[in-house]
Amino acid sequence: MRIAGRRPDFWTVVTGVVLLVLAILLLIPILRVMLLSFVDADTGNWTLGNYVEVFTRNFYLRGLKNTLFVGVLGTIGACLVGIPLAFFTARFHLWGRVWISTLAILVLVAPPFIGAYAWIMMLGSNGFITNFFERFGIETPTIYGAHGIILVFTLKFFPFVFLMTQTALMAVNKSFEDAAENLGCTPWQRFTKITLPLVFPAISTGAIICFVLSIADFGTPAILGRGFRTLSTIAFAAYRSELGGLPTIAVTVSMIMIAISMLALVVQRRILARRRYASSLTNLPVKKRLAGWKNVAVHVFCHGAVLIAMLPNLVVVYTSFLKTNGPVFVGGFGLESYERMWRQAPMAVGNSFLFALSAVALITIFSALISYVIVRRETKASGSIDFLMMVPYLVPGVVMAIGFVTTFRTGVFGGIGAAWLLILLYFIRRLPYGVRSTTSSLRQVKPSMEEAAINLGAPPLSAFLKVTVPLILPGLIVGSLMSFITAINELSGTLIIYDSGTLTMPVSIYLAVLDGEFGLAAALSTVLLLCTGVCVYAVFRFSENRDSAFL
Amino acid sequence: MASVDIIGIRKLYGDVVALSDINISIASGAFYTLLGPSGCGKTTLLRTIAGFHEQNAGTIAVDGKAIEGLPAYRRDVGMVFQDYAIFPHISVRDNVAFGLKQRKIPRAEMEQRVAEVLDVVQLGQFADRMPHELSGGQQQRVGLARAIVIRPKVLLMDEPLSNLDARLRVDLRAELRRIQQELGITTIYVTHDQEEALAMSDTVCVMHQGVIQQAANPLDIYLHPANRFVATFVGANNFLAVTRQGDGLYLASAGGVVANGGLAADGRPLVCGVRPEVVRVVPGSVPPGDEEVAIPASLASVSFIGREMEVLVRTEADEVVKSFARPDPAVIALQPGSAVTLLVHRSDLAFFEDSETGRRAT
Ligand SMILES: Nc1ncnc2c1ncn2[C@@H]1O[C@H](COP(=O)(O)OP(=O)(O)OP(=O)(O)O)[C@@H](O)[C@H]1O
Ligand SMILES: [Mg+2]
């Protein structure tokens, strides 16, 4: 019998490797962005000048104001649609409830920038709704500018509020509401005084996600802004104009975006810390049957909301089958757009799949390992990995990509090509989706399973592969599908990194939209939507709770 | 088959001392039971032996060879888990074969050994079922088969019967013991069920707050508890206050010397322990026989529970004493408050130092 001695065990090594990877791909780029924001672009000396510039020039201040404006109003809009929708579906018998939540989920995972340009096709200066009303001499409001962005944010992000609030509402012990009623509350008082406060933590979580996502969103203001600039378009433009030199202004703006997201998160943590309502589910809520005009109104609202939100995606699919001649729609149906896609953008389609699948392969391996470290090892290191998994949510794509470029295009890492940078960018940005899903799966596996395998003579890795992995497979698959959807739809970070050989579908769509090539954009978007739809279907198949798998 | 020596094991969780200076020596082929209340460190000790965590001090030797340098997967100690830990994604046969595959046992031998062990635990016809198609008791047997098929040097079992209903527990306990004796495998068994411990073991080791209180054969544990904790935890016990006059010991509740000489000579505060089944309750006032102590008391309650009656009385020193005895119509007919006499044989009295784990005084 050989004595093994005190060499570090397998999971200690894994923890070390994971920390190293996270340090290189996550911490260093963010630190690099932070440091660069204190550097003078011309002299290379330390300075506060960049912040002084950003906080004194009207251009940037307006950008900050605009960002907060559309972020806050978009979030409020999302709540105004999402909360009633959640309440209606959770408390009333609705015809087509599954349909409603399926549409909401599709809206949630559809590529974010499609919404913006589809609305241009409907309500833009040459949009078909605009043209339709013009025939009767009616002028429709323009979609460009702040209100267009807020409309798109509202319709794009309300599913977060909807799904989270719905889950919470389903878990509210009915006894609380019964007690309130028994104490003399009218239904409305009962809703505002009891139910709403009880689900407030869920609402606030959904709202914070909306807010953070709208701050980070690049595609929507870039496509709909027309002179209305937000921090992400400013950071992108600054990066483009500083190419060749140090992108100090771009990173300074980026730092402000990170700061806003972190602030939002801190606020939400403070709110949640003081409200924790444990509730035993002895008395499940019941659904009421509505009648008469109320019933009609509720149905119209619920189906209307998800249909309008889905509209951009339908329009895009429809448009892709319109007959075109070059960029012009010539009436009737045809497959010219797909033909052009085949001729002009085969590389983009190939790249998108190659990069996303490579990233997802890495994500699958790492989320399995990371979730084990987080769930099974109670060390400081595993605690910090758990914490680090939140960071990618808070760092906008533009910012992360600028960090990547400034870190990995210089010095030791100089030789890394754009393709690898993109794969690693998708990997680090979408890793948390995989880890979250796998972690919740692993929490349901008893530790004694692995211990039994080890006790029977399986070394840690072998016990993990033969026992743990098969048991967490559903969670691992769902996580990988989620990260695939979000990786193949990535636009903002890709725009910073891509070069002529690494075009992806979202970038091609963005460029086509800027060129007015709506047919080509629609064909590419349809392909993306199709992938997304297939993945959503697969997630439904593999997850126990279909609605919450997407949050 | 192997002997196990545990020397000076200490285990801390942060500041909590889970095990302090555990010394155990187990003969080859013995059935050794760790018995103690919840949180006393039984599981901790078992997991330390299995190698799932490291001790802060001490060594564990199997057949004289220290094993603490070995990782858990090379220790060759089989373990049966409290929650069975049957792998749900593979069949019964594959569960049992798991450890053999790890050991790269040739296919033919593996199949034969799996079939043999499934016969031993009487699960032959269930080999191709999936775990969720088995009852709790059957899953428990799979857990046992899986642990013994690798022919481990030592078998560890952590409350393997605690998730089963009472009937099955009694059946399985006899079967476990039979299989253990057939294979002659050194076994360390954890339970907090004293009946189980007494019925199955060669040696019972009573633990309390991470410290071994007594390790002895079941009869000694019961008849000669080494300290007051063991006397309380194993079987029921009454404790009576003791007073000292001159060189004699007296019960606070009765006249007459109960002990003298050495016991009375040193000044330690003592209490007297009496098992309920040696206390005889008789109506009225009765003089003691030779070698007997008579304690006057008043009846508190009588409950007749079939095989025996349980009588609670209150002594003149205001102590509540319990008695288990053959049902006696004369006693059952008594009203609460009636005068009774407790008769106890002098040799059935045991004396302990007056603290939770006070040693037995002789
Ligand atoms: N992972 C841990 N971290 C901190 N303390 C622990 C841990 N595991 C056990 N303890 C503590 O160590 C002591 C012994 O625990 P152990 O699980 O060994 O008890 P046990 O005798 O098996 O009890 P039971 O009969 O309830 O299973 C307890 O006080 C327990 O709270
Ligand atoms: Mg235990």
PDB file of C-alpha atoms in Angstrom, chain A residues 249-474:
ATOM      1  CA  ILE A 249     -12.412  58.278 -22.361  1.00  0.00           C
ATOM      2  CA  ALA A 250     -14.130  55.045 -23.412  1.00  0.00           C
ATOM      3  CA  VAL A 251     -12.963  53.293 -20.230  1.00  0.00           C
ATOM      4  CA  THR A 252     -13.880  56.252 -18.036  1.00  0.00           C
ATOM      5  CA  VAL A 253     -17.425  56.162 -19.384  1.00  0.00           C
ATOM      6  CA  SER A 254     -17.354  52.395 -18.884  1.00  0.00           C
ATOM      7  CA  MET A 255     -16.418  52.836 -15.236  1.00  0.00           C
ATOM      8  CA  ILE A 256     -19.452  55.042 -14.764  1.00  0.00           C
ATOM      9  CA  MET A 257     -21.667  52.341 -16.265  1.00  0.00           C
ATOM     10  CA  ILE A 258     -20.219  49.720 -13.941  1.00  0.00           C
ATOM     11  CA  ALA A 259     -20.712  52.080 -11.014  1.00  0.00           C
ATOM     12  CA  ILE A 260     -24.383  52.580 -11.870  1.00  0.00           C
ATOM     13  CA  SER A 261     -24.997  48.828 -12.129  1.00  0.00           C
ATOM     14  CA  MET A 262     -23.230  48.145  -8.846  1.00  0.00           C
ATOM     15  CA  LEU A 263     -25.144  50.907  -7.143  1.00  0.00           C
ATOM     16  CA  ALA A 264     -28.399  49.409  -8.392  1.00  0.00           C
ATOM     17  CA  LEU A 265     -27.392  46.024  -7.036  1.00  0.00           C
ATOM     18  CA  VAL A 266     -26.397  47.452  -3.657  1.00  0.00           C
ATOM     19  CA  VAL A 267     -29.717  49.271  -3.397  1.00  0.00           C
ATOM     20  CA  GLN A 268     -31.581  46.085  -4.177  1.00  0.00           C
ATOM     21  CA  ARG A 269     -29.580  44.102  -1.613  1.00  0.00           C
ATOM     22  CA  ARG A 270     -30.432  46.718   1.004  1.00  0.00           C
ATOM     23  CA  ILE A 271     -34.093  46.471   0.130  1.00  0.00           C
ATOM     24  CA  LEU A 272     -34.084  42.676   0.256  1.00  0.00           C
ATOM     25  CA  ALA A 273     -32.049  42.457   3.455  1.00  0.00           C
ATOM     26  CA  ARG A 274     -34.842  43.999   5.462  1.00  0.00           C
ATOM     27  CA  ARG A 275     -37.607  41.950   3.901  1.00  0.00           C
ATOM     28  CA  ARG A 276     -37.400  38.245   4.105  1.00  0.00           C
ATOM     29  CA  TYR A 277     -40.721  36.552   4.342  1.00  0.00           C
ATOM     30  CA  ALA A 278     -40.474  32.868   4.852  1.00  0.00           C
ATOM     31  CA  SER A 279     -43.809  31.320   4.108  1.00  0.00           C
ATOM     32  CA  SER A 280     -44.846  27.765   4.513  1.00  0.00           C
ATOM     33  CA  LEU A 281     -46.919  26.651   1.602  1.00  0.00           C
ATOM     34  CA  THR A 282     -49.704  25.009   3.491  1.00  0.00           C
ATOM     35  CA  ASN A 283     -52.453  27.003   1.892  1.00  0.00           C
ATOM     36  CA  LEU A 284     -51.915  27.414  -1.826  1.00  0.00           C
ATOM     37  CA  PRO A 285     -53.434  30.395  -3.597  1.00  0.00           C
ATOM     38  CA  VAL A 286     -56.518  29.587  -5.641  1.00  0.00           C
ATOM     39  CA  LYS A 287     -57.456  31.043  -8.995  1.00  0.00           C
ATOM     40  CA  LYS A 288     -60.671  32.910  -9.446  1.00  0.00           C
ATOM     41  CA  ARG A 289     -62.911  32.805 -12.468  1.00  0.00           C
ATOM     42  CA  LEU A 290     -63.759  36.202 -13.898  1.00  0.00           C
ATOM     43  CA  ALA A 291     -66.903  37.005 -15.808  1.00  0.00           C
ATOM     44  CA  GLY A 292     -68.301  39.677 -18.108  1.00  0.00           C
ATOM     45  CA  TRP A 293     -66.352  42.717 -19.226  1.00  0.00           C
ATOM     46  CA  LYS A 294     -63.679  42.187 -16.573  1.00  0.00           C
ATOM     47  CA  ASN A 295     -62.907  38.809 -18.037  1.00  0.00           C
ATOM     48  CA  VAL A 296     -62.662  40.275 -21.542  1.00  0.00           C
ATOM     49  CA  ALA A 297     -60.493  43.178 -20.381  1.00  0.00           C
ATOM     50  CA  VAL A 298     -58.051  40.937 -18.550  1.00  0.00           C
ATOM     51  CA  HIS A 299     -57.733  38.627 -21.535  1.00  0.00           C
ATOM     52  CA  VAL A 300     -57.218  41.518 -23.927  1.00  0.00           C
ATOM     53  CA  PHE A 301     -54.535  42.985 -21.672  1.00  0.00           C
ATOM     54  CA  CYS A 302     -52.621  39.754 -21.151  1.00  0.00           C
ATOM     55  CA  HIS A 303     -52.696  38.480 -24.697  1.00  0.00           C
ATOM     56  CA  GLY A 304     -52.259  41.998 -26.074  1.00  0.00           C
ATOM     57  CA  ALA A 305     -49.138  42.639 -24.004  1.00  0.00           C
ATOM     58  CA  VAL A 306     -47.303  39.483 -25.031  1.00  0.00           C
ATOM     59  CA  LEU A 307     -48.445  39.742 -28.649  1.00  0.00           C
ATOM     60  CA  ILE A 308     -47.252  43.324 -29.004  1.00  0.00           C
ATOM     61  CA  ALA A 309     -43.976  42.371 -27.392  1.00  0.00           C
ATOM     62  CA  MET A 310     -43.680  39.450 -29.791  1.00  0.00           C
ATOM     63  CA  LEU A 311     -44.622  41.588 -32.775  1.00  0.00           C
ATOM     64  CA  PRO A 312     -41.059  42.646 -33.689  1.00  0.00           C
ATOM     65  CA  ASN A 313     -40.003  39.029 -34.005  1.00  0.00           C
ATOM     66  CA  LEU A 314     -43.010  38.197 -36.169  1.00  0.00           C
ATOM     67  CA  VAL A 315     -42.381  41.234 -38.337  1.00  0.00           C
ATOM     68  CA  VAL A 316     -38.784  40.190 -38.814  1.00  0.00           C
ATOM     69  CA  VAL A 317     -39.723  36.681 -39.889  1.00  0.00           C
ATOM     70  CA  TYR A 318     -42.410  38.070 -42.201  1.00  0.00           C
ATOM     71  CA  THR A 319     -40.024  40.605 -43.709  1.00  0.00           C
ATOM     72  CA  SER A 320     -37.422  37.976 -44.393  1.00  0.00           C
ATOM     73  CA  PHE A 321     -39.780  36.349 -46.867  1.00  0.00           C
ATOM     74  CA  LEU A 322     -40.599  39.539 -48.768  1.00  0.00           C
ATOM     75  CA  LYS A 323     -39.413  39.904 -52.334  1.00  0.00           C
ATOM     76  CA  THR A 324     -36.491  42.297 -52.585  1.00  0.00           C
ATOM     77  CA  ASN A 325     -34.369  43.853 -55.217  1.00  0.00           C
ATOM     78  CA  GLY A 326     -31.163  44.952 -53.565  1.00  0.00           C
ATOM     79  CA  PRO A 327     -32.204  46.814 -50.416  1.00  0.00           C
ATOM     80  CA  VAL A 328     -35.667  47.623 -51.799  1.00  0.00           C
ATOM     81  CA  PHE A 329     -38.826  45.637 -51.109  1.00  0.00           C
ATOM     82  CA  VAL A 330     -40.584  45.255 -54.429  1.00  0.00           C
ATOM     83  CA  GLY A 331     -43.849  43.693 -53.285  1.00  0.00           C
ATOM     84  CA  GLY A 332     -44.834  40.037 -53.048  1.00  0.00           C
ATOM     85  CA  PHE A 333     -42.981  37.190 -51.437  1.00  0.00           C
ATOM     86  CA  GLY A 334     -39.623  35.681 -52.325  1.00  0.00           C
ATOM     87  CA  LEU A 335     -36.499  34.130 -50.944  1.00  0.00           C
ATOM     88  CA  GLU A 336     -34.080  36.803 -52.216  1.00  0.00           C
ATOM     89  CA  SER A 337     -33.108  37.797 -48.687  1.00  0.00           C
ATOM     90  CA  TYR A 338     -32.007  34.290 -47.852  1.00  0.00           C
ATOM     91  CA  GLU A 339     -30.187  34.068 -51.159  1.00  0.00           C
ATOM     92  CA  ARG A 340     -28.291  37.229 -50.281  1.00  0.00           C
ATOM     93  CA  MET A 341     -27.539  35.880 -46.873  1.00  0.00           C
ATOM     94  CA  TRP A 342     -26.132  32.774 -48.495  1.00  0.00           C
ATOM     95  CA  ARG A 343     -24.028  34.844 -50.862  1.00  0.00           C
ATOM     96  CA  GLN A 344     -22.927  37.675 -48.591  1.00  0.00           C
ATOM     97  CA  ALA A 345     -22.903  36.341 -45.075  1.00  0.00           C
ATOM     98  CA  PRO A 346     -22.181  32.609 -44.956  1.00  0.00           C
ATOM     99  CA  MET A 347     -19.112  33.367 -42.893  1.00  0.00           C
ATOM    100  CA  ALA A 348     -21.158  35.270 -40.332  1.00  0.00           C
ATOM    101  CA  VAL A 349     -23.484  32.304 -39.862  1.00  0.00           C
ATOM    102  CA  GLY A 350     -20.551  29.888 -39.579  1.00  0.00           C
ATOM    103  CA  ASN A 351     -18.633  32.139 -37.198  1.00  0.00           C
ATOM    104  CA  SER A 352     -21.622  32.670 -34.959  1.00  0.00           C
ATOM    105  CA  PHE A 353     -22.101  28.958 -34.481  1.00  0.00           C
ATOM    106  CA  LEU A 354     -18.398  28.252 -34.177  1.00  0.00           C
ATOM    107  CA  PHE A 355     -17.793  30.908 -31.536  1.00  0.00           C
ATOM    108  CA  ALA A 356     -20.972  30.271 -29.570  1.00  0.00           C
ATOM    109  CA  LEU A 357     -20.530  26.498 -29.550  1.00  0.00           C
ATOM    110  CA  SER A 358     -16.864  26.734 -28.561  1.00  0.00           C
ATOM    111  CA  ALA A 359     -17.752  29.092 -25.744  1.00  0.00           C
ATOM    112  CA  VAL A 360     -20.585  26.813 -24.630  1.00  0.00           C
ATOM    113  CA  ALA A 361     -18.285  23.780 -24.607  1.00  0.00           C
ATOM    114  CA  LEU A 362     -16.002  25.655 -22.206  1.00  0.00           C
ATOM    115  CA  ILE A 363     -18.974  26.908 -20.223  1.00  0.00           C
ATOM    116  CA  THR A 364     -20.363  23.392 -19.808  1.00  0.00           C
ATOM    117  CA  ILE A 365     -17.089  22.039 -18.456  1.00  0.00           C
ATOM    118  CA  PHE A 366     -16.469  25.002 -16.204  1.00  0.00           C
ATOM    119  CA  SER A 367     -20.011  25.264 -14.858  1.00  0.00           C
ATOM    120  CA  ALA A 368     -19.939  21.619 -13.812  1.00  0.00           C
ATOM    121  CA  LEU A 369     -16.654  22.118 -11.973  1.00  0.00           C
ATOM    122  CA  ILE A 370     -17.492  25.545 -10.571  1.00  0.00           C
ATOM    123  CA  SER A 371     -20.887  24.496  -9.275  1.00  0.00           C
ATOM    124  CA  TYR A 372     -19.261  21.590  -7.440  1.00  0.00           C
ATOM    125  CA  VAL A 373     -16.733  23.925  -5.847  1.00  0.00           C
ATOM    126  CA  ILE A 374     -19.445  26.406  -4.876  1.00  0.00           C
ATOM    127  CA  VAL A 375     -21.893  23.860  -3.478  1.00  0.00           C
ATOM    128  CA  ARG A 376     -19.620  21.267  -1.911  1.00  0.00           C
ATOM    129  CA  ARG A 377     -16.638  23.159  -0.614  1.00  0.00           C
ATOM    130  CA  GLU A 378     -17.026  25.678   2.120  1.00  0.00           C
ATOM    131  CA  THR A 379     -13.831  27.623   1.729  1.00  0.00           C
ATOM    132  CA  LYS A 380     -13.106  31.303   1.273  1.00  0.00           C
ATOM    133  CA  ALA A 381     -12.021  30.523  -2.271  1.00  0.00           C
ATOM    134  CA  SER A 382     -15.332  28.911  -3.147  1.00  0.00           C
ATOM    135  CA  GLY A 383     -17.146  31.855  -1.572  1.00  0.00           C
ATOM    136  CA  SER A 384     -15.253  34.279  -3.752  1.00  0.00           C
ATOM    137  CA  ILE A 385     -15.952  32.222  -6.876  1.00  0.00           C
ATOM    138  CA  ASP A 386     -19.639  32.370  -5.999  1.00  0.00           C
ATOM    139  CA  PHE A 387     -19.368  36.133  -5.677  1.00  0.00           C
ATOM    140  CA  LEU A 388     -17.370  36.524  -8.895  1.00  0.00           C
ATOM    141  CA  MET A 389     -20.156  34.744 -10.787  1.00  0.00           C
ATOM    142  CA  MET A 390     -22.275  37.851 -10.262  1.00  0.00           C
ATOM    143  CA  VAL A 391     -19.756  40.212 -11.810  1.00  0.00           C
ATOM    144  CA  PRO A 392     -20.419  39.409 -15.489  1.00  0.00           C
ATOM    145  CA  TYR A 393     -24.067  40.397 -15.016  1.00  0.00           C
ATOM    146  CA  LEU A 394     -22.956  43.820 -13.847  1.00  0.00           C
ATOM    147  CA  VAL A 395     -20.389  44.611 -16.511  1.00  0.00           C
ATOM    148  CA  PRO A 396     -21.912  45.796 -19.801  1.00  0.00           C
ATOM    149  CA  GLY A 397     -20.719  43.977 -22.928  1.00  0.00           C
ATOM    150  CA  VAL A 398     -19.089  47.072 -24.368  1.00  0.00           C
ATOM    151  CA  VAL A 399     -17.103  47.512 -21.171  1.00  0.00           C
ATOM    152  CA  MET A 400     -16.018  43.893 -20.910  1.00  0.00           C
ATOM    153  CA  ALA A 401     -14.907  43.922 -24.545  1.00  0.00           C
ATOM    154  CA  ILE A 402     -12.913  47.120 -24.097  1.00  0.00           C
ATOM    155  CA  GLY A 403     -11.265  45.488 -21.088  1.00  0.00           C
ATOM    156  CA  PHE A 404     -10.465  42.430 -23.224  1.00  0.00           C
ATOM    157  CA  VAL A 405      -9.006  44.448 -26.053  1.00  0.00           C
ATOM    158  CA  THR A 406      -6.894  46.664 -23.841  1.00  0.00           C
ATOM    159  CA  THR A 407      -5.654  43.672 -21.841  1.00  0.00           C
ATOM    160  CA  PHE A 408      -5.159  40.985 -24.445  1.00  0.00           C
ATOM    161  CA  ARG A 409      -4.111  42.960 -27.510  1.00  0.00           C
ATOM    162  CA  THR A 410      -1.012  44.269 -25.740  1.00  0.00           C
ATOM    163  CA  GLY A 411       1.931  42.877 -23.795  1.00  0.00           C
ATOM    164  CA  VAL A 412       2.135  39.167 -22.914  1.00  0.00           C
ATOM    165  CA  PHE A 413      -1.144  38.233 -24.484  1.00  0.00           C
ATOM    166  CA  GLY A 414      -0.433  40.228 -27.664  1.00  0.00           C
ATOM    167  CA  GLY A 415      -0.851  37.395 -30.147  1.00  0.00           C
ATOM    168  CA  ILE A 416      -4.424  36.335 -29.380  1.00  0.00           C
ATOM    169  CA  GLY A 417      -6.611  36.567 -32.470  1.00  0.00           C
ATOM    170  CA  ALA A 418     -10.077  38.103 -32.660  1.00  0.00           C
ATOM    171  CA  ALA A 419     -11.751  34.675 -32.904  1.00  0.00           C
ATOM    172  CA  TRP A 420     -10.258  33.496 -29.611  1.00  0.00           C
ATOM    173  CA  LEU A 421     -10.992  36.826 -27.974  1.00  0.00           C
ATOM    174  CA  LEU A 422     -14.639  36.494 -28.991  1.00  0.00           C
ATOM    175  CA  ILE A 423     -14.877  32.916 -27.742  1.00  0.00           C
ATOM    176  CA  LEU A 424     -13.317  33.879 -24.423  1.00  0.00           C
ATOM    177  CA  LEU A 425     -15.541  36.952 -24.189  1.00  0.00           C
ATOM    178  CA  TYR A 426     -18.683  34.866 -24.722  1.00  0.00           C
ATOM    179  CA  PHE A 427     -17.324  32.302 -22.286  1.00  0.00           C
ATOM    180  CA  ILE A 428     -16.779  34.723 -19.440  1.00  0.00           C
ATOM    181  CA  ARG A 429     -19.919  36.784 -20.041  1.00  0.00           C
ATOM    182  CA  ARG A 430     -22.279  33.797 -20.305  1.00  0.00           C
ATOM    183  CA  LEU A 431     -20.600  31.490 -17.780  1.00  0.00           C
ATOM    184  CA  PRO A 432     -22.941  32.598 -14.943  1.00  0.00           C
ATOM    185  CA  TYR A 433     -25.996  31.232 -16.817  1.00  0.00           C
ATOM    186  CA  GLY A 434     -24.435  27.775 -16.859  1.00  0.00           C
ATOM    187  CA  VAL A 435     -23.187  27.963 -13.301  1.00  0.00           C
ATOM    188  CA  ARG A 436     -26.500  29.133 -11.886  1.00  0.00           C
ATOM    189  CA  SER A 437     -28.527  26.382 -13.455  1.00  0.00           C
ATOM    190  CA  THR A 438     -25.999  23.670 -12.620  1.00  0.00           C
ATOM    191  CA  THR A 439     -25.626  24.919  -9.059  1.00  0.00           C
ATOM    192  CA  SER A 440     -29.326  24.703  -8.340  1.00  0.00           C
ATOM    193  CA  SER A 441     -29.356  21.201  -9.774  1.00  0.00           C
ATOM    194  CA  LEU A 442     -26.408  20.120  -7.635  1.00  0.00           C
ATOM    195  CA  ARG A 443     -27.963  21.487  -4.463  1.00  0.00           C
ATOM    196  CA  GLN A 444     -30.597  18.779  -4.820  1.00  0.00           C
ATOM    197  CA  VAL A 445     -28.036  15.979  -4.972  1.00  0.00           C
ATOM    198  CA  LYS A 446     -27.125  14.583  -1.562  1.00  0.00           C
ATOM    199  CA  PRO A 447     -23.392  14.779  -0.808  1.00  0.00           C
ATOM    200  CA  SER A 448     -23.520  11.168   0.371  1.00  0.00           C
ATOM    201  CA  MET A 449     -23.818  10.125  -3.302  1.00  0.00           C
ATOM    202  CA  GLU A 450     -20.290  11.289  -4.069  1.00  0.00           C
ATOM    203  CA  GLU A 451     -19.013  10.065  -0.732  1.00  0.00           C
ATOM    204  CA  ALA A 452     -20.374   6.614  -1.461  1.00  0.00           C
ATOM    205  CA  ALA A 453     -18.537   6.572  -4.792  1.00  0.00           C
ATOM    206  CA  ILE A 454     -15.303   7.706  -3.164  1.00  0.00           C
ATOM    207  CA  ASN A 455     -15.737   5.183  -0.390  1.00  0.00           C
ATOM    208  CA  LEU A 456     -16.067   2.473  -3.043  1.00  0.00           C
ATOM    209  CA  GLY A 457     -12.693   3.447  -4.423  1.00  0.00           C
ATOM    210  CA  ALA A 458     -13.436   6.102  -7.033  1.00  0.00           C
ATOM    211  CA  PRO A 459     -10.915   8.973  -7.053  1.00  0.00           C
ATOM    212  CA  PRO A 460     -12.568  12.427  -6.883  1.00  0.00           C
ATOM    213  CA  LEU A 461     -12.619  13.076 -10.634  1.00  0.00           C
ATOM    214  CA  SER A 462     -13.977   9.648 -11.376  1.00  0.00           C
ATOM    215  CA  ALA A 463     -16.649   9.948  -8.660  1.00  0.00           C
ATOM    216  CA  PHE A 464     -17.593  13.318 -10.129  1.00  0.00           C
ATOM    217  CA  LEU A 465     -17.879  12.022 -13.694  1.00  0.00           C
ATOM    218  CA  LYS A 466     -19.614   8.743 -12.885  1.00  0.00           C
ATOM    219  CA  VAL A 467     -22.014   9.874 -10.198  1.00  0.00           C
ATOM    220  CA  THR A 468     -22.313  13.636  -9.864  1.00  0.00           C
ATOM    221  CA  VAL A 469     -22.428  14.603 -13.527  1.00  0.00           C
ATOM    222  CA  PRO A 470     -25.181  12.135 -14.497  1.00  0.00           C
ATOM    223  CA  LEU A 471     -27.253  13.406 -11.576  1.00  0.00           C
ATOM    224  CA  ILE A 472     -26.896  17.096 -12.503  1.00  0.00           C
ATOM    225  CA  LEU A 473     -27.201  16.517 -16.244  1.00  0.00           C
ATOM    226  CA  PRO A 474     -30.595  18.234 -16.673  1.00  0.00           C
TER     227      PRO A 474
END
